[in-house]
Amino acid sequence: DAKTTQPTSMDCAEGRAANLPCNHSTISGNEYVYWYRQIHSQGPQYIIHGLKNNETNEMASLIITEDRKSSTLILPHATLRDTAVYYCIVRLSYSGGGADGLTFGKGTHLIIQP
Amino acid sequence: GAVVSQHPSWVICKSGTSVKIECRSLDFQATTMFWYRQFPKQSLMLMATSNEGSKATYEQGVEKDKFLINHASLTLSTLTVTSAHPEDSSFYICSAGGRLMSSYEQYFGPGTRLTVT
């Protein structure tokens, strides 16, 4: 899987949009960008993933640059409960039964300030 | 949907004893389950991958005789830490891979905190 680079930590005011960047300059054509987050002492939670197009779900939006070398996860209205470590992972997706474990980097510790 | 449970959520055991951790996919069939370990202030590290009905595949540096994995059904995998030592104290997290709707994804359990005294 391609390597990702994320800032170590970020602050964001409650109620504002939190924009978390991720660089993945070595991503290959069939690799997806996945985002997970881990709230303290809990298991990771899947947020969103995408290949080329921007994606949106009830939790967040994912903006992928045209050259796919970087992406931004957007939490539109951050709350205190969004304080967590956010992991950007690039990996193959699969429609079959096989699967690989995830390689987690250090992620971004997002702190939402009241 | 996509709920994965782990039991127990925390356990304290004495050095030299064995501890079993269960991971269950509650609302889908998990063809593959993964076990991760996370030490304080570090990221998750994949320990092993198991497919239902077959032997687990361990990552380099993970002792298969110490961390016994059983994946006997599509909804249950167990990790047994044998002859536990204080350095095995960690946060153990499982994830279950399965097909929900049109895509195949991994969903994580809440984790089990093991403390070996």
Short mmCIF file of C-alpha atoms in Angstrom, two decimals:
data_model
loop_
_atom_site.label_atom_id
_atom_site.label_comp_id
_atom_site.label_asym_id
_atom_site.label_seq_id
_atom_site.Cartn_x
_atom_site.Cartn_y
_atom_site.Cartn_z
CA ASP A 1 0.00 0.00 0.00
CA ALA A 2 1.13 3.53 -0.73
CA LYS A 3 2.46 5.62 2.12
CA THR A 4 0.58 8.62 3.46
CA THR A 5 1.71 11.79 5.20
CA GLN A 6 -0.51 13.64 7.66
CA PRO A 7 0.07 16.50 10.10
CA THR A 8 0.66 15.27 13.62
CA SER A 9 -2.03 17.40 15.18
CA MET A 10 -4.61 20.05 14.41
CA ASP A 11 -6.97 22.25 16.36
CA CYS A 12 -10.41 23.32 15.24
CA ALA A 13 -13.09 25.42 16.91
CA GLU A 14 -16.37 23.73 17.73
CA GLY A 15 -18.98 24.38 15.06
CA ARG A 16 -16.44 25.16 12.37
CA ALA A 17 -15.42 22.91 9.51
CA ALA A 18 -12.41 20.71 10.20
CA ASN A 19 -10.24 20.12 7.14
CA LEU A 20 -7.73 17.31 7.51
CA PRO A 21 -5.13 16.97 4.75
CA CYS A 22 -3.37 13.83 3.58
CA ASN A 23 -0.59 13.44 1.04
CA HIS A 24 -0.30 10.20 -0.89
CA SER A 25 1.94 11.06 -3.80
CA THR A 26 2.81 7.41 -4.59
CA ILE A 27 -0.78 6.21 -4.83
CA SER A 28 -1.37 3.81 -7.68
CA GLY A 29 -4.27 3.87 -10.09
CA ASN A 30 -6.29 1.14 -8.39
CA GLU A 31 -5.76 2.27 -4.80
CA TYR A 32 -8.51 3.94 -2.84
CA VAL A 33 -8.21 6.59 -0.15
CA TYR A 34 -9.78 5.52 3.15
CA TRP A 35 -10.30 7.49 6.31
CA TYR A 36 -10.78 6.05 9.77
CA ARG A 37 -10.79 7.71 13.14
CA GLN A 38 -10.04 6.45 16.62
CA ILE A 39 -11.51 8.08 19.66
CA HIS A 40 -9.41 7.55 22.76
CA SER A 41 -9.50 3.93 24.04
CA GLN A 42 -11.93 2.78 21.35
CA GLY A 43 -11.58 0.79 18.16
CA PRO A 44 -11.18 2.66 14.86
CA GLN A 45 -14.31 3.82 13.10
CA TYR A 46 -14.70 3.85 9.33
CA ILE A 47 -15.53 7.31 8.00
CA ILE A 48 -15.41 7.40 4.22
CA HIS A 49 -13.46 6.25 1.19
CA GLY A 50 -13.07 7.23 -2.45
CA LEU A 51 -11.14 6.53 -5.63
CA LYS A 52 -11.26 9.61 -7.86
CA ASN A 53 -14.45 11.50 -7.31
CA ASN A 54 -15.35 13.51 -4.26
CA GLU A 55 -17.50 11.62 -1.82
CA THR A 56 -19.94 12.67 0.87
CA ASN A 57 -21.81 10.76 3.52
CA GLU A 58 -23.53 11.57 6.78
CA MET A 59 -20.23 11.90 8.61
CA ALA A 60 -17.90 13.73 6.27
CA SER A 61 -16.83 14.75 2.80
CA LEU A 62 -13.73 13.56 0.99
CA ILE A 63 -12.08 15.76 -1.57
CA ILE A 64 -9.47 14.08 -3.78
CA THR A 65 -7.26 16.19 -6.03
CA GLU A 66 -7.36 15.54 -9.74
CA ASP A 67 -3.89 13.99 -9.75
CA ARG A 68 -4.93 11.90 -6.70
CA LYS A 69 -1.73 12.77 -4.88
CA SER A 70 -3.53 14.33 -1.96
CA SER A 71 -6.92 14.47 -0.33
CA THR A 72 -8.81 16.36 2.37
CA LEU A 73 -11.31 15.01 4.83
CA ILE A 74 -13.89 17.60 5.80
CA LEU A 75 -16.01 17.43 8.93
CA PRO A 76 -18.51 20.17 8.14
CA HIS A 77 -19.56 21.17 11.66
CA ALA A 78 -17.08 19.81 14.17
CA THR A 79 -18.26 18.93 17.65
CA LEU A 80 -16.31 18.03 20.77
CA ARG A 81 -17.08 14.38 20.08
CA ASP A 82 -15.04 14.60 16.88
CA THR A 83 -11.85 14.88 18.91
CA ALA A 84 -9.90 11.80 17.80
CA VAL A 85 -6.94 10.53 15.82
CA TYR A 86 -7.77 10.48 12.12
CA TYR A 87 -6.02 8.01 9.87
CA CYS A 88 -5.70 8.35 6.12
CA ILE A 89 -4.94 5.01 4.46
CA VAL A 90 -4.51 4.20 0.79
CA ARG A 91 -5.21 0.66 -0.19
CA LEU A 92 -6.78 -1.59 -2.73
CA SER A 93 -10.47 -2.12 -2.42
CA TYR A 94 -11.87 -5.48 -3.28
CA SER A 95 -15.14 -6.98 -4.28
CA GLY A 96 -14.08 -10.52 -3.67
CA GLY A 97 -13.68 -12.44 -0.48
CA GLY A 98 -9.99 -11.83 0.04
CA ALA A 99 -8.72 -9.00 2.17
CA ASP A 100 -5.60 -7.49 3.64
CA GLY A 101 -5.11 -5.93 7.02
CA LEU A 102 -4.76 -2.19 7.25
CA THR A 103 -1.46 -0.36 7.70
CA PHE A 104 -1.99 2.52 10.08
CA GLY A 105 0.37 5.49 10.13
CA LYS A 106 0.54 7.93 12.99
CA GLY A 107 -2.54 9.86 11.89
CA THR A 108 -3.63 13.37 12.81
CA HIS A 109 -4.75 14.11 16.34
CA LEU A 110 -7.66 16.48 15.83
CA ILE A 111 -8.62 18.48 18.88
CA ILE A 112 -11.92 20.32 18.80
CA GLN A 113 -11.81 23.37 21.04
CA PRO A 114 -14.99 24.61 22.75
CA GLY B 1 -25.40 -2.58 10.64
CA ALA B 2 -21.72 -3.64 10.74
CA VAL B 3 -21.40 -4.16 14.48
CA VAL B 4 -18.38 -5.98 15.85
CA SER B 5 -18.16 -6.84 19.52
CA GLN B 6 -15.24 -7.90 21.69
CA HIS B 7 -15.24 -9.63 25.01
CA PRO B 8 -13.97 -8.87 27.54
CA SER B 9 -13.51 -5.11 27.22
CA TRP B 10 -10.72 -5.25 29.76
CA VAL B 11 -8.89 -7.97 31.63
CA ILE B 12 -6.17 -8.15 34.26
CA CYS B 13 -4.23 -11.37 34.57
CA LYS B 14 -1.16 -12.63 36.33
CA SER B 15 2.08 -13.30 34.54
CA GLY B 16 2.23 -16.83 33.15
CA THR B 17 -1.51 -17.30 32.71
CA SER B 18 -3.45 -17.37 29.44
CA VAL B 19 -6.18 -15.01 28.34
CA LYS B 20 -8.79 -15.51 25.63
CA ILE B 21 -10.36 -12.59 23.77
CA GLU B 22 -13.46 -13.06 21.62
CA CYS B 23 -14.39 -11.08 18.54
CA ARG B 24 -17.87 -11.39 17.04
CA SER B 25 -19.51 -9.90 13.98
CA LEU B 26 -23.10 -9.41 15.07
CA ASP B 27 -24.98 -8.62 11.90
CA PHE B 28 -22.89 -9.88 9.03
CA GLN B 29 -20.72 -12.83 8.10
CA ALA B 30 -17.04 -12.10 8.35
CA THR B 31 -15.02 -14.05 5.85
CA THR B 32 -11.84 -12.58 7.25
CA MET B 33 -10.96 -11.31 10.70
CA PHE B 34 -7.92 -9.32 11.71
CA TRP B 35 -6.20 -8.84 15.03
CA TYR B 36 -4.31 -5.65 15.88
CA ARG B 37 -2.32 -4.53 18.87
CA GLN B 38 -1.84 -0.97 20.05
CA PHE B 39 0.67 0.11 22.67
CA PRO B 40 0.20 3.43 24.50
CA LYS B 41 0.67 6.49 22.29
CA GLN B 42 1.35 4.29 19.26
CA SER B 43 -0.64 3.36 16.21
CA LEU B 44 -2.38 0.06 15.56
CA MET B 45 -0.15 -2.76 14.36
CA LEU B 46 -1.57 -5.71 12.48
CA MET B 47 -0.77 -8.99 14.23
CA ALA B 48 -2.54 -11.60 12.14
CA THR B 49 -5.19 -12.31 9.55
CA SER B 50 -7.54 -15.25 9.78
CA ASN B 51 -9.98 -16.69 7.29
CA GLU B 52 -12.83 -18.85 8.50
CA GLY B 53 -11.85 -22.48 8.66
CA SER B 54 -8.16 -22.02 7.91
CA LYS B 55 -4.98 -21.22 9.80
CA ALA B 56 -4.16 -17.64 10.60
CA THR B 57 -1.41 -15.75 8.83
CA TYR B 58 0.86 -13.92 11.24
CA GLU B 59 2.82 -10.74 10.60
CA GLN B 60 6.56 -10.79 10.90
CA GLY B 61 7.69 -10.70 14.51
CA VAL B 62 4.41 -12.02 15.95
CA GLU B 63 4.82 -15.40 17.65
CA LYS B 64 2.11 -17.75 16.43
CA ASP B 65 2.59 -20.11 19.37
CA LYS B 66 2.06 -17.28 21.82
CA PHE B 67 -0.92 -15.64 20.12
CA LEU B 68 -3.29 -18.45 19.19
CA ILE B 69 -6.04 -17.49 16.79
CA ASN B 70 -9.11 -19.55 16.07
CA HIS B 71 -11.71 -18.56 13.47
CA ALA B 72 -14.15 -21.42 13.69
CA SER B 73 -17.19 -19.67 12.27
CA LEU B 74 -18.12 -16.72 10.09
CA THR B 75 -19.09 -14.69 13.14
CA LEU B 76 -16.50 -15.59 15.76
CA SER B 77 -12.74 -15.37 16.10
CA THR B 78 -10.74 -15.78 19.28
CA LEU B 79 -7.26 -14.63 20.25
CA THR B 80 -5.58 -16.45 23.12
CA VAL B 81 -2.51 -14.86 24.66
CA THR B 82 -0.65 -17.80 26.16
CA SER B 83 1.75 -17.49 29.08
CA ALA B 84 1.19 -13.78 29.22
CA HIS B 85 3.94 -11.46 30.41
CA PRO B 86 3.84 -7.78 31.37
CA GLU B 87 5.20 -6.80 27.95
CA ASP B 88 2.03 -8.30 26.41
CA SER B 89 -0.02 -5.63 28.16
CA SER B 90 -1.67 -3.74 25.34
CA PHE B 91 -4.93 -2.76 23.65
CA TYR B 92 -6.03 -5.61 21.38
CA ILE B 93 -8.47 -4.76 18.62
CA CYS B 94 -10.13 -7.03 16.11
CA SER B 95 -11.74 -6.14 12.83
CA ALA B 96 -14.10 -8.17 10.74
CA GLY B 97 -14.19 -8.04 6.99
CA GLY B 98 -17.39 -8.75 5.19
CA ARG B 99 -19.68 -7.71 2.42
CA LEU B 100 -22.34 -5.18 3.28
CA MET B 101 -24.45 -4.10 0.35
CA SER B 102 -22.15 -3.67 -2.63
CA SER B 103 -18.78 -3.28 -1.01
CA TYR B 104 -16.44 -5.28 1.13
CA GLU B 105 -15.26 -3.38 4.17
CA GLN B 106 -13.61 -3.87 7.52
CA TYR B 107 -15.30 -2.94 10.75
CA PHE B 108 -13.55 -2.72 14.08
CA GLY B 109 -14.45 -3.97 17.50
CA PRO B 110 -14.24 -1.71 20.56
CA GLY B 111 -10.97 -3.27 21.74
CA THR B 112 -9.81 -5.24 24.77
CA ARG B 113 -7.35 -3.76 27.21
CA LEU B 114 -5.07 -6.43 28.63
CA THR B 115 -2.97 -5.75 31.71
CA VAL B 116 -0.54 -8.44 32.83
CA THR B 117 0.76 -8.06 36.36
#
